[in-house]
PDB file of C-alpha atoms and ligand atoms in Angstrom:
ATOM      1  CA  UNK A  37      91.492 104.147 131.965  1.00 45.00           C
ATOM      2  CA  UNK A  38      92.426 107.717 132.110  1.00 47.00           C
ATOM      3  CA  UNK A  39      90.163 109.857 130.360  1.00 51.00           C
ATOM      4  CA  UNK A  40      90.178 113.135 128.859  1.00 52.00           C
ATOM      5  CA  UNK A  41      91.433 116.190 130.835  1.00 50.00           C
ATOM      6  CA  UNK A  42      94.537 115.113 132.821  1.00 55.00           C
ATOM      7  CA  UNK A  43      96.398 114.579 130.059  1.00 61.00           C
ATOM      8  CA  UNK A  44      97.458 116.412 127.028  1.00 65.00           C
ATOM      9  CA  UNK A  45      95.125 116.442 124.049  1.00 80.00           C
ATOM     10  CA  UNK A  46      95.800 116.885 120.336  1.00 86.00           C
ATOM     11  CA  UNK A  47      94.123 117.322 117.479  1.00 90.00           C
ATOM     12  CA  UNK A  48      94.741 115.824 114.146  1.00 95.00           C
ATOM     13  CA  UNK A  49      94.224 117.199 111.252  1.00 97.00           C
ATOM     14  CA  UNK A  50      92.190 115.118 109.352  1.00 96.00           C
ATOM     15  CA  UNK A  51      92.882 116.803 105.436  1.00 96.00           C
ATOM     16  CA  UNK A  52      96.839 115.640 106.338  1.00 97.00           C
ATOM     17  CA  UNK A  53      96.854 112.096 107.863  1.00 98.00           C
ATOM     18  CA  UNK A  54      99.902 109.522 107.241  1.00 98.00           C
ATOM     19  CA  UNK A  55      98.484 107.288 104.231  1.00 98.00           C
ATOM     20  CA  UNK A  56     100.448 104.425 105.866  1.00 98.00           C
ATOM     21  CA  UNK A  57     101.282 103.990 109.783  1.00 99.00           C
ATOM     22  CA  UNK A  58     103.487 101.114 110.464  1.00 99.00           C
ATOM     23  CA  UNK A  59     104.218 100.051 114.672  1.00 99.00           C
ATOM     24  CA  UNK A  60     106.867  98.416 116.464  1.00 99.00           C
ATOM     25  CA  UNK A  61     104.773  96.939 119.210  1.00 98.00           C
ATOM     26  CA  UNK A  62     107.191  96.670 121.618  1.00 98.00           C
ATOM     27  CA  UNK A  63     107.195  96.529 125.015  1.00 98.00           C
ATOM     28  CA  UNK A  64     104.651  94.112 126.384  1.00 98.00           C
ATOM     29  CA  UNK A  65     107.412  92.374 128.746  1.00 98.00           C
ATOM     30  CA  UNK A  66     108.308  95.227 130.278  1.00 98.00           C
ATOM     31  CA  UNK A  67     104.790  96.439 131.068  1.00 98.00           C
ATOM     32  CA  UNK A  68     103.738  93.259 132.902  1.00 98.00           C
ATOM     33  CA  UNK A  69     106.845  92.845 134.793  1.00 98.00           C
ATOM     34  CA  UNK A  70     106.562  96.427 135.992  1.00 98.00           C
ATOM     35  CA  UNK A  71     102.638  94.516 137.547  1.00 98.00           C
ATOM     36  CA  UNK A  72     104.274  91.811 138.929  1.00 98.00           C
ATOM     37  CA  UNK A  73     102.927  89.791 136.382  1.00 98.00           C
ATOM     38  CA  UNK A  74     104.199  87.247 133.668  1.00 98.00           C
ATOM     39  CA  UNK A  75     105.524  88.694 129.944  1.00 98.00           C
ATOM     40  CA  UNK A  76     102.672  86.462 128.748  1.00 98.00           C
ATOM     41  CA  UNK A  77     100.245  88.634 130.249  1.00 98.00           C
ATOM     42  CA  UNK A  78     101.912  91.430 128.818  1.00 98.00           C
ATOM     43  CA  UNK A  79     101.389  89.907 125.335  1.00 98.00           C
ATOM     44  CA  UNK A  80      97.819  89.177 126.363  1.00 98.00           C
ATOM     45  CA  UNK A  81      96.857  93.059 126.718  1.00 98.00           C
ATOM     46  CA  UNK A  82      98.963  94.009 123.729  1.00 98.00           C
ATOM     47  CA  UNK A  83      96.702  92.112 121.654  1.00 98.00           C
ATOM     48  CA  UNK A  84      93.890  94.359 122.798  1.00 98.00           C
ATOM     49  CA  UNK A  85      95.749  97.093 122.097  1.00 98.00           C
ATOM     50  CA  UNK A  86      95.884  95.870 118.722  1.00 98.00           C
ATOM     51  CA  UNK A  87      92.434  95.771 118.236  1.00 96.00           C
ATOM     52  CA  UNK A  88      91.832  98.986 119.741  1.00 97.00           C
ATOM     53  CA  UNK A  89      94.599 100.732 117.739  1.00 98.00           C
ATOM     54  CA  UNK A  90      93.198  99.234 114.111  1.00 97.00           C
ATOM     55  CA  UNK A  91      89.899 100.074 114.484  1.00 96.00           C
ATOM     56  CA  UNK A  92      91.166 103.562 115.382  1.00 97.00           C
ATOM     57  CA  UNK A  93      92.799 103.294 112.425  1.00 97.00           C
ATOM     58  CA  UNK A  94      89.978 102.897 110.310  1.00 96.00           C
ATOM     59  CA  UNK A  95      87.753 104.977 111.952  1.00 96.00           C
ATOM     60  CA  UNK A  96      90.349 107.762 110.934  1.00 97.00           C
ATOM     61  CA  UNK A  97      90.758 107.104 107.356  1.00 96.00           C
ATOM     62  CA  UNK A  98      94.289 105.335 107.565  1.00 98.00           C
ATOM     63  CA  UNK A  99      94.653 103.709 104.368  1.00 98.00           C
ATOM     64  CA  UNK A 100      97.359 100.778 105.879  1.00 98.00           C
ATOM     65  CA  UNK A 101      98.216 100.057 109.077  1.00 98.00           C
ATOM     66  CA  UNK A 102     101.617  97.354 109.472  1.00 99.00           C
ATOM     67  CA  UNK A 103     102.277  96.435 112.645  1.00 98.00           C
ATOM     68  CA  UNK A 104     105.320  94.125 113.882  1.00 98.00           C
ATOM     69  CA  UNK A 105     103.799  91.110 115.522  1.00 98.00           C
ATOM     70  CA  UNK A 106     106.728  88.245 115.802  1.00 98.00           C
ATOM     71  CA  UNK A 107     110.756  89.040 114.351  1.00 98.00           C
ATOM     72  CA  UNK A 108     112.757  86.637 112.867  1.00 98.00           C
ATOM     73  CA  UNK A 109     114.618  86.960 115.866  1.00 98.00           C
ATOM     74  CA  UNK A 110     112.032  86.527 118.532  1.00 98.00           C
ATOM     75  CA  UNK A 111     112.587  82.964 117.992  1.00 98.00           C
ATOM     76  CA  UNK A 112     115.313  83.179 120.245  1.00 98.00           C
ATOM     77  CA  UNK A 113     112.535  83.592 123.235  1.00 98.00           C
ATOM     78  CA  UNK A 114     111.590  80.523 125.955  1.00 98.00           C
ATOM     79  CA  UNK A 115     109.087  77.964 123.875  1.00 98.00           C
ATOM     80  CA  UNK A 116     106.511  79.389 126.428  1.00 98.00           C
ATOM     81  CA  UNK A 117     106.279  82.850 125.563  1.00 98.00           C
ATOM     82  CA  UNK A 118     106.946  81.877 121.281  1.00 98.00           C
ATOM     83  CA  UNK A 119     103.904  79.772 122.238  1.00 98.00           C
ATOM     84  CA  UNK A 120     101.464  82.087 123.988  1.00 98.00           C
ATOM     85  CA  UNK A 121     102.093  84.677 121.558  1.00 98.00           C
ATOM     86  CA  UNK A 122     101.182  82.032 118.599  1.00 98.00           C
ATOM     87  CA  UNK A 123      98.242  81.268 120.652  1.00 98.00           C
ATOM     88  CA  UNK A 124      96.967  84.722 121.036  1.00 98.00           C
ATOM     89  CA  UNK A 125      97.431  85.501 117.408  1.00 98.00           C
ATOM     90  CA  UNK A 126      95.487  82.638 116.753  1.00 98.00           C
ATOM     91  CA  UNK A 127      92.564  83.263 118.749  1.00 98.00           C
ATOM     92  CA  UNK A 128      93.161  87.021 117.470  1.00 97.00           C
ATOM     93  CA  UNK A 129      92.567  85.627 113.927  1.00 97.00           C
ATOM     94  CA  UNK A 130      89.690  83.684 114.942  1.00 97.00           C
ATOM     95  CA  UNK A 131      87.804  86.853 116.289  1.00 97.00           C
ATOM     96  CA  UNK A 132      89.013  88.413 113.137  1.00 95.00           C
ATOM     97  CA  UNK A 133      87.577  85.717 111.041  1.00 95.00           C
ATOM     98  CA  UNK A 134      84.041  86.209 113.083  1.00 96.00           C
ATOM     99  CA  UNK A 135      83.903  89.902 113.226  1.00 94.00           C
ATOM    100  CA  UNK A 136      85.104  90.289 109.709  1.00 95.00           C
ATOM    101  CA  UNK A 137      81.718  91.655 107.623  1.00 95.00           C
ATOM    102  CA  UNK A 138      81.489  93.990 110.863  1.00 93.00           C
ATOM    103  CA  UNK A 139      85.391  95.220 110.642  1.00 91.00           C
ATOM    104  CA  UNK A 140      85.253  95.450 106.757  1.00 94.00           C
ATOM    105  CA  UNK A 141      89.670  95.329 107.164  1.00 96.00           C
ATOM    106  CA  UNK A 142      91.474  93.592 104.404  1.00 98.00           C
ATOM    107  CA  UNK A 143      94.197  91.815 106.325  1.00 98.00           C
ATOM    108  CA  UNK A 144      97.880  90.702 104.562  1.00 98.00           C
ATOM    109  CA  UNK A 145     100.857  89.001 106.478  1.00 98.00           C
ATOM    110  CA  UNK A 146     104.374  89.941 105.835  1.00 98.00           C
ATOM    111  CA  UNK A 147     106.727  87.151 106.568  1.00 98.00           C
ATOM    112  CA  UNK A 148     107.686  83.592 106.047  1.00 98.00           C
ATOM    113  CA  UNK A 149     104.590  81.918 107.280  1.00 98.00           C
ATOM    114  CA  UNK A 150     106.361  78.298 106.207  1.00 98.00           C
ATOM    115  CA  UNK A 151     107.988  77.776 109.981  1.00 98.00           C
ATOM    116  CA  UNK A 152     104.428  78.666 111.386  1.00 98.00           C
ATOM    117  CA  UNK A 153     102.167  75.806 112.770  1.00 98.00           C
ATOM    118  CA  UNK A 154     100.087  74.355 109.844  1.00 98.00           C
ATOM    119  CA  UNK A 155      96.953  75.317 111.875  1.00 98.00           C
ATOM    120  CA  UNK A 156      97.775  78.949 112.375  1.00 98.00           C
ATOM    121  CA  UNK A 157      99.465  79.600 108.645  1.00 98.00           C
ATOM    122  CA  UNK A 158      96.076  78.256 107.323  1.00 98.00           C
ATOM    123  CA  UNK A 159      94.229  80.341 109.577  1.00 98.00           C
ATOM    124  CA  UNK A 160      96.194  83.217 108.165  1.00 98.00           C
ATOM    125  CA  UNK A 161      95.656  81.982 104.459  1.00 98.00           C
ATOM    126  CA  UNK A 162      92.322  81.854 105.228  1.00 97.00           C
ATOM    127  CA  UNK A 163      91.781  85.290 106.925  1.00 98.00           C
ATOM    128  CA  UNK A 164      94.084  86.818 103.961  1.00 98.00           C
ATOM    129  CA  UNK A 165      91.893  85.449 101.138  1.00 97.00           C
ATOM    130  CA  UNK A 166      88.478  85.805 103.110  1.00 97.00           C
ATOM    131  CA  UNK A 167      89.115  89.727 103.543  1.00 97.00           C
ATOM    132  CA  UNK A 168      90.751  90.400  99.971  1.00 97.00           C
ATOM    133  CA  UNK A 169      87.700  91.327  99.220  1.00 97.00           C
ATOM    134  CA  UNK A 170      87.028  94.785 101.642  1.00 97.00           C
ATOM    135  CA  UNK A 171      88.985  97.916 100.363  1.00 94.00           C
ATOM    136  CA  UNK A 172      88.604 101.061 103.653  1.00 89.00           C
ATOM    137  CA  UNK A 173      91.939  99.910 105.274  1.00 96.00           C
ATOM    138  CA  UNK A 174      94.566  97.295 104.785  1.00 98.00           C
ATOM    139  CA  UNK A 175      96.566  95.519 107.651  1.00 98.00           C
ATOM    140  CA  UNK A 176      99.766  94.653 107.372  1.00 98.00           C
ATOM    141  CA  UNK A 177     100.761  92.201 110.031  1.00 98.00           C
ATOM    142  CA  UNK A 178     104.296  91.252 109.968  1.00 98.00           C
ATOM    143  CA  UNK A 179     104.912  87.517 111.108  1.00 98.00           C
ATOM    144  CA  UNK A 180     108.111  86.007 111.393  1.00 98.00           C
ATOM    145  CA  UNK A 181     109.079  88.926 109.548  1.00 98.00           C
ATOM    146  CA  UNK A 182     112.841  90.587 109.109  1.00 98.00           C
ATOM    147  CA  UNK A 183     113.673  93.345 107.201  1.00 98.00           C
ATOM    148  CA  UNK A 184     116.836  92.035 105.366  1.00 98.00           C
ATOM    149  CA  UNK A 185     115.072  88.126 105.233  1.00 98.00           C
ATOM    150  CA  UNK A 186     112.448  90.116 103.172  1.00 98.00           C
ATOM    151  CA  UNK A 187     114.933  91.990 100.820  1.00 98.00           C
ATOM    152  CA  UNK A 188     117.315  88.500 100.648  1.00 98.00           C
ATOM    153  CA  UNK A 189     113.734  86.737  99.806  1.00 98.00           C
ATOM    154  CA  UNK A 190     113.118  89.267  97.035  1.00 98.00           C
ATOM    155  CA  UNK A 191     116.713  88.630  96.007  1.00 98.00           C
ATOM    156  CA  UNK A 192     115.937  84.976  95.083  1.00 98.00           C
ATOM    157  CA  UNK A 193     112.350  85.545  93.538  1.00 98.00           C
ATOM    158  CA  UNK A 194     114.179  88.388  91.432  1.00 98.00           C
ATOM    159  CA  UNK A 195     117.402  85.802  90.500  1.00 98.00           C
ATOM    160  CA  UNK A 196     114.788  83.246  89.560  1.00 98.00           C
ATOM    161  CA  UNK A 197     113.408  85.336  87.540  1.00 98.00           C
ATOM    162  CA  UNK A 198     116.602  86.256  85.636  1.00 98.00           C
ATOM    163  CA  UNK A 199     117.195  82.463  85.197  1.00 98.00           C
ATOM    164  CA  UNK A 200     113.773  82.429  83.419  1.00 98.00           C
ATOM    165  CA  UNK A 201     114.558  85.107  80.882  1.00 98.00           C
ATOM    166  CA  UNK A 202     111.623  86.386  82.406  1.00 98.00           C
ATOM    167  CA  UNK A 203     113.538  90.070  83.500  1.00 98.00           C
ATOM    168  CA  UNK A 204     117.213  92.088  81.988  1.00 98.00           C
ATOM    169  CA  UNK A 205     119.089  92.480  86.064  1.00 98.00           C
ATOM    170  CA  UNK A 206     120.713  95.749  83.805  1.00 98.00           C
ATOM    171  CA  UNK A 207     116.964  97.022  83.137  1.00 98.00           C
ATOM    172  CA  UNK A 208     116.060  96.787  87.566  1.00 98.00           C
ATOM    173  CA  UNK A 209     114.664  99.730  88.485  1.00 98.00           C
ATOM    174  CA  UNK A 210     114.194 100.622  92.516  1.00 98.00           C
ATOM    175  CA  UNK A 211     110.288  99.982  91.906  1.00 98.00           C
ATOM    176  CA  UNK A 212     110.427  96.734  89.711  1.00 98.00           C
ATOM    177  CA  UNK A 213     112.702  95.500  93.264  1.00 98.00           C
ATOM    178  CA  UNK A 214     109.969  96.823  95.497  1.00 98.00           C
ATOM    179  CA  UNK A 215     107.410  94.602  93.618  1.00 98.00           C
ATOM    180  CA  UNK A 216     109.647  91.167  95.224  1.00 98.00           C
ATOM    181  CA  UNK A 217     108.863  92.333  98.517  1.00 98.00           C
ATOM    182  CA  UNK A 218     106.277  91.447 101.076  1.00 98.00           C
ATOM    183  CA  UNK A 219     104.959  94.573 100.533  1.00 98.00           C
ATOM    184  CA  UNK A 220     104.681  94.828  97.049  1.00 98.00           C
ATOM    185  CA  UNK A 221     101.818  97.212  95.941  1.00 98.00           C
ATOM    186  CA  UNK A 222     101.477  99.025  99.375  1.00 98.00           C
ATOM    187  CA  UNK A 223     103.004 102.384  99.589  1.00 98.00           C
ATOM    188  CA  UNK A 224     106.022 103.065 101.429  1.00 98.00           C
ATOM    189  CA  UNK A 225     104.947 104.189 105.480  1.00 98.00           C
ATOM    190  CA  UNK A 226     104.695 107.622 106.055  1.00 98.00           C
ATOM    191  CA  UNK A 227     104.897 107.147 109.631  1.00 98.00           C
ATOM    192  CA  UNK A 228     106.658 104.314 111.736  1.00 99.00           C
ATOM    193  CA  UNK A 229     105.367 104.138 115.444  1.00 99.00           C
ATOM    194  CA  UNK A 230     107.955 102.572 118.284  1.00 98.00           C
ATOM    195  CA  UNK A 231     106.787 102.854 121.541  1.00 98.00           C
ATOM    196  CA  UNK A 232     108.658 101.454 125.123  1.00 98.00           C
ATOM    197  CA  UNK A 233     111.340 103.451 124.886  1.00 98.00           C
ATOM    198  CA  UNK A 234     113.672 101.689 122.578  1.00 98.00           C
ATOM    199  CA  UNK A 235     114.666 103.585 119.737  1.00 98.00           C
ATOM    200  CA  UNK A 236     115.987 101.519 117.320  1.00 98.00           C
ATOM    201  CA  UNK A 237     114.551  99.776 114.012  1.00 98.00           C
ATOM    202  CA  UNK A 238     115.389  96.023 115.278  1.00 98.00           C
ATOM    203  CA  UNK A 239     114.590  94.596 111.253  1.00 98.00           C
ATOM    204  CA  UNK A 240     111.582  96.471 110.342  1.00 99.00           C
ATOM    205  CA  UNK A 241     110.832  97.686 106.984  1.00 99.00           C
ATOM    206  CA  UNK A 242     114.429  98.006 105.797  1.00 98.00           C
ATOM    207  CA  UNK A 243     113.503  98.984 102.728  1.00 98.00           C
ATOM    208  CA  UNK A 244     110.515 100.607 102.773  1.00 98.00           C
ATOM    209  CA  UNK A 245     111.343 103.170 105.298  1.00 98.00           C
ATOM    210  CA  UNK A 246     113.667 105.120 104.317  1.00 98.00           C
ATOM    211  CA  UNK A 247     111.945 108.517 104.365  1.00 98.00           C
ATOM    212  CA  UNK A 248     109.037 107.742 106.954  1.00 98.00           C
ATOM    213  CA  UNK A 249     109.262 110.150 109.763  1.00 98.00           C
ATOM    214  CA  UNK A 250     109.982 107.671 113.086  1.00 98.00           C
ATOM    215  CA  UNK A 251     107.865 108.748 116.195  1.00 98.00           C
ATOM    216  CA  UNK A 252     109.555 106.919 119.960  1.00 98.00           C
ATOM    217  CA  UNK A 253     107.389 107.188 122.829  1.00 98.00           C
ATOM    218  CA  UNK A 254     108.427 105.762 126.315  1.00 98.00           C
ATOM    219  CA  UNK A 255     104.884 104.012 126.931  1.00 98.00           C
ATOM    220  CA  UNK A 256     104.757 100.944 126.381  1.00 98.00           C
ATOM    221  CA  UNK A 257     102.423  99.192 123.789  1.00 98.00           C
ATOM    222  CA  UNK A 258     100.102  97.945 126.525  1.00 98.00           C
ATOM    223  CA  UNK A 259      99.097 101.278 127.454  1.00 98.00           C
ATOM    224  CA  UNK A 260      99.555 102.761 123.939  1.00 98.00           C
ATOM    225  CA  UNK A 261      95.764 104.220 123.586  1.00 98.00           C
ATOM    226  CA  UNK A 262      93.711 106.121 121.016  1.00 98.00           C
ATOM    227  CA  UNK A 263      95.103 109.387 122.572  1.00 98.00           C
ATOM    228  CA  UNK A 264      99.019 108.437 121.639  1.00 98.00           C
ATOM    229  CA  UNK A 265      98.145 107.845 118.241  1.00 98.00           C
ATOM    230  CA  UNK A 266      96.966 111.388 118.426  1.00 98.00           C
ATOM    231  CA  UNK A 267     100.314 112.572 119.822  1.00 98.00           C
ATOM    232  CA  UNK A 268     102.026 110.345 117.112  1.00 98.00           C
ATOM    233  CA  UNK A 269      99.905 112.039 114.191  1.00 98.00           C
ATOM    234  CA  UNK A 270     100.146 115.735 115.657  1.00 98.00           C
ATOM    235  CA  UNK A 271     103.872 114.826 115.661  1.00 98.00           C
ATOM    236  CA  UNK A 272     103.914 113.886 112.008  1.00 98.00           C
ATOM    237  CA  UNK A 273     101.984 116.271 111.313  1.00 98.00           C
ATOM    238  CA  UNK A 274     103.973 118.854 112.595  1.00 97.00           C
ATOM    239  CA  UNK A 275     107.263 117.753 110.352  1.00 98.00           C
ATOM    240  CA  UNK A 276     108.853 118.951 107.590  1.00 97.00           C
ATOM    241  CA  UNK A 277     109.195 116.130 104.883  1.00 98.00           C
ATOM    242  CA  UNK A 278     111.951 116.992 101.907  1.00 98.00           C
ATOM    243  CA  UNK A 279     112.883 113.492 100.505  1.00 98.00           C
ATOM    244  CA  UNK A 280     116.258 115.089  99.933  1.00 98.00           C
ATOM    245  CA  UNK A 281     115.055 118.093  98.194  1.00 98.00           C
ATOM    246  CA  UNK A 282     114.761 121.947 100.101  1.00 94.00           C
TER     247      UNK A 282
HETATM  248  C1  IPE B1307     106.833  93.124 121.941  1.00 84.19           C
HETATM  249  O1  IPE B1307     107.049  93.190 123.321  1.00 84.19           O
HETATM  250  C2  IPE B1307     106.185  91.838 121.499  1.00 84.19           C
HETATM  251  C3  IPE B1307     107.062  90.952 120.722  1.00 84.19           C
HETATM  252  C4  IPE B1307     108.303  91.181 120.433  1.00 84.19           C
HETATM  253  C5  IPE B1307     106.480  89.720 120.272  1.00 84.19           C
HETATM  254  P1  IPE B1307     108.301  92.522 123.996  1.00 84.19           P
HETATM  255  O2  IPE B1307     107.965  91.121 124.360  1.00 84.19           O
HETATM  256  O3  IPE B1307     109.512  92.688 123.160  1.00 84.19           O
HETATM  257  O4  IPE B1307     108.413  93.385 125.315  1.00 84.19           O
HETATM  258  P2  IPE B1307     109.762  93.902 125.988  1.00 84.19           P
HETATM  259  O5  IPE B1307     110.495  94.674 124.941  1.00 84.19           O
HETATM  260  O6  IPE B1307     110.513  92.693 126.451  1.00 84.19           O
HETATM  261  O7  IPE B1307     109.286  94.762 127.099  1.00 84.19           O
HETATM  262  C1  IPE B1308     110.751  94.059 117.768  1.00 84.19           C
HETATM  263  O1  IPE B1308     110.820  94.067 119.147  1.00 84.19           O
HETATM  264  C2  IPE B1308     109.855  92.959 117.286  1.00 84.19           C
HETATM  265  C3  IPE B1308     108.446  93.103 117.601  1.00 84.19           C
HETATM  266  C4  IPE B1308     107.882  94.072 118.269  1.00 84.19           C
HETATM  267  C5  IPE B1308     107.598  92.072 117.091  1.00 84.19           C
HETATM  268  P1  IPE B1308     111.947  93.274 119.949  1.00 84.19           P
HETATM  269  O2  IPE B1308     111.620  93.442 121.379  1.00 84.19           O
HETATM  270  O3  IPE B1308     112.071  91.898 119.429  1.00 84.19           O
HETATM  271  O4  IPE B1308     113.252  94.079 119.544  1.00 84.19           O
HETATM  272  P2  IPE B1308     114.627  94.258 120.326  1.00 84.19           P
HETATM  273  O5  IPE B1308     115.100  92.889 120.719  1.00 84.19           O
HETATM  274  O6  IPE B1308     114.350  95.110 121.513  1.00 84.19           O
HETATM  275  O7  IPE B1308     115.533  94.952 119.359  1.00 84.19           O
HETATM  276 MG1   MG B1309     110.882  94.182 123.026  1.00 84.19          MG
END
């Protein structure tokens, strides 16, 4: 692991931080085929890079942390690599479930868990209700998540409500919509993260980004590190934010 002094250091500024960081991690293929070795294995270190990355997180005083773990779309991969990526979230939320008076991290899952194994969507159930309790810094992980499954999700929800008398559609306010979503309650992300060189949103946080400042980095999220999450704040830090004002 390269340490400091070769490369280029920054400082963040701790009185400014993002409130809410969300991550594409993206990239894990690409990192173990450039070793010669299987995407799997890829995935494998990714999942450390996790870790590393949310503890980081709460070390610095991030209030929530979403990460993408698994698309809609990333169905569409071989049954081997949907299933060693299941795996390894599994055994991630085992370790979670151990470590979790230690870690003090409230954990939530964004998605539609229903398609999941029953095994692992307890598991998540379980970790979600078993943290609810610890307040530093909230984990978003996104699971079988898509942005526009999310806002067609909170679509239904809302027209079931309608049919209940329960809510006036004339009376909807951007908010009350916000409060169908996955993410209903957390604030919007201040800063979205995509690393491996791709820059494009593939489905994340439709809604909820639309005035986070987007950071791309070419590394990939294997080799993402405490240090690029440095670069990424000192970026964000360094922007101008107007939400349409001057
Ligand atoms: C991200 O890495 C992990 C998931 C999408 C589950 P990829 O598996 O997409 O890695 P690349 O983009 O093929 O390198
Ligand atoms: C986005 O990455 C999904 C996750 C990181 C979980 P993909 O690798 O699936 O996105 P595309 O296919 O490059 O757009
Ligand atoms: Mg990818």
């Amino acid at each position: 692991m390269a340490l400091f002094g070769k490369r280029e250091e920054v400082q963040v500024d701790r009185e400014r931080l993002p409130r809410h960081i969300a991550i594409i991690m993206d990239g894990n293929g690409r990192w173990a085929k450039g070793r010669g070795l299987p995407r799997t294995a890829g995935h494998a270190v990714g999942a450390e890079t996790f870790r590393t990355i949310a503890t980081y997180c709460r070390e610095l005083g991030i209030e929530y942390l979403t990460v993408y773990a698994f698309s809609t779309e990333n169905w569409k991969r071989s049954a081997d690599e949907v299933g060693a990526i299941m795996g390894l979230l599994q055994k991630y939320l085992l370790e979670a479930v151990r470590d979790m008076e230690k870690e003090k991290v409230r954990f939530v899952f964004f998605g539609d868990l229903a398609p999941l194994s029953e095994e692992l969507r307890e598991l998540c159930r379980q970790v979600e209700r078993d943290s609810a309790k610890f307040e530093g810094c909230q984990v978003n992980i996104c699971l079988n998540y898509g942005g526009r499954d999310e806002i067609v999700q909170g679509a239904k929800a809302f027209a079931r409500d309608c049919m209940a008398g329960k809510v006036d559609p004339e009376r909807l306010t951007e908010e009350q919509f916000g409060g169908y979503l996955y993410s209903a309650g957390v604030p919007d992300p201040d800063l979205v993260i995509r690393p491996s060189g791709e820059e494009r949103i593939s489905n994340f946080l439709l809604w909820q980004s639309a005035y986070a400042e987007y950071y791309f980095t070419d590394v990939c999220w294997p080799d993402f590190d405490r240090a690029e999450l440095r670069k990424a704040i000192g970026a964000y830090q360094g922007r101008s934010r107007r939400f349409g004002g001057v």
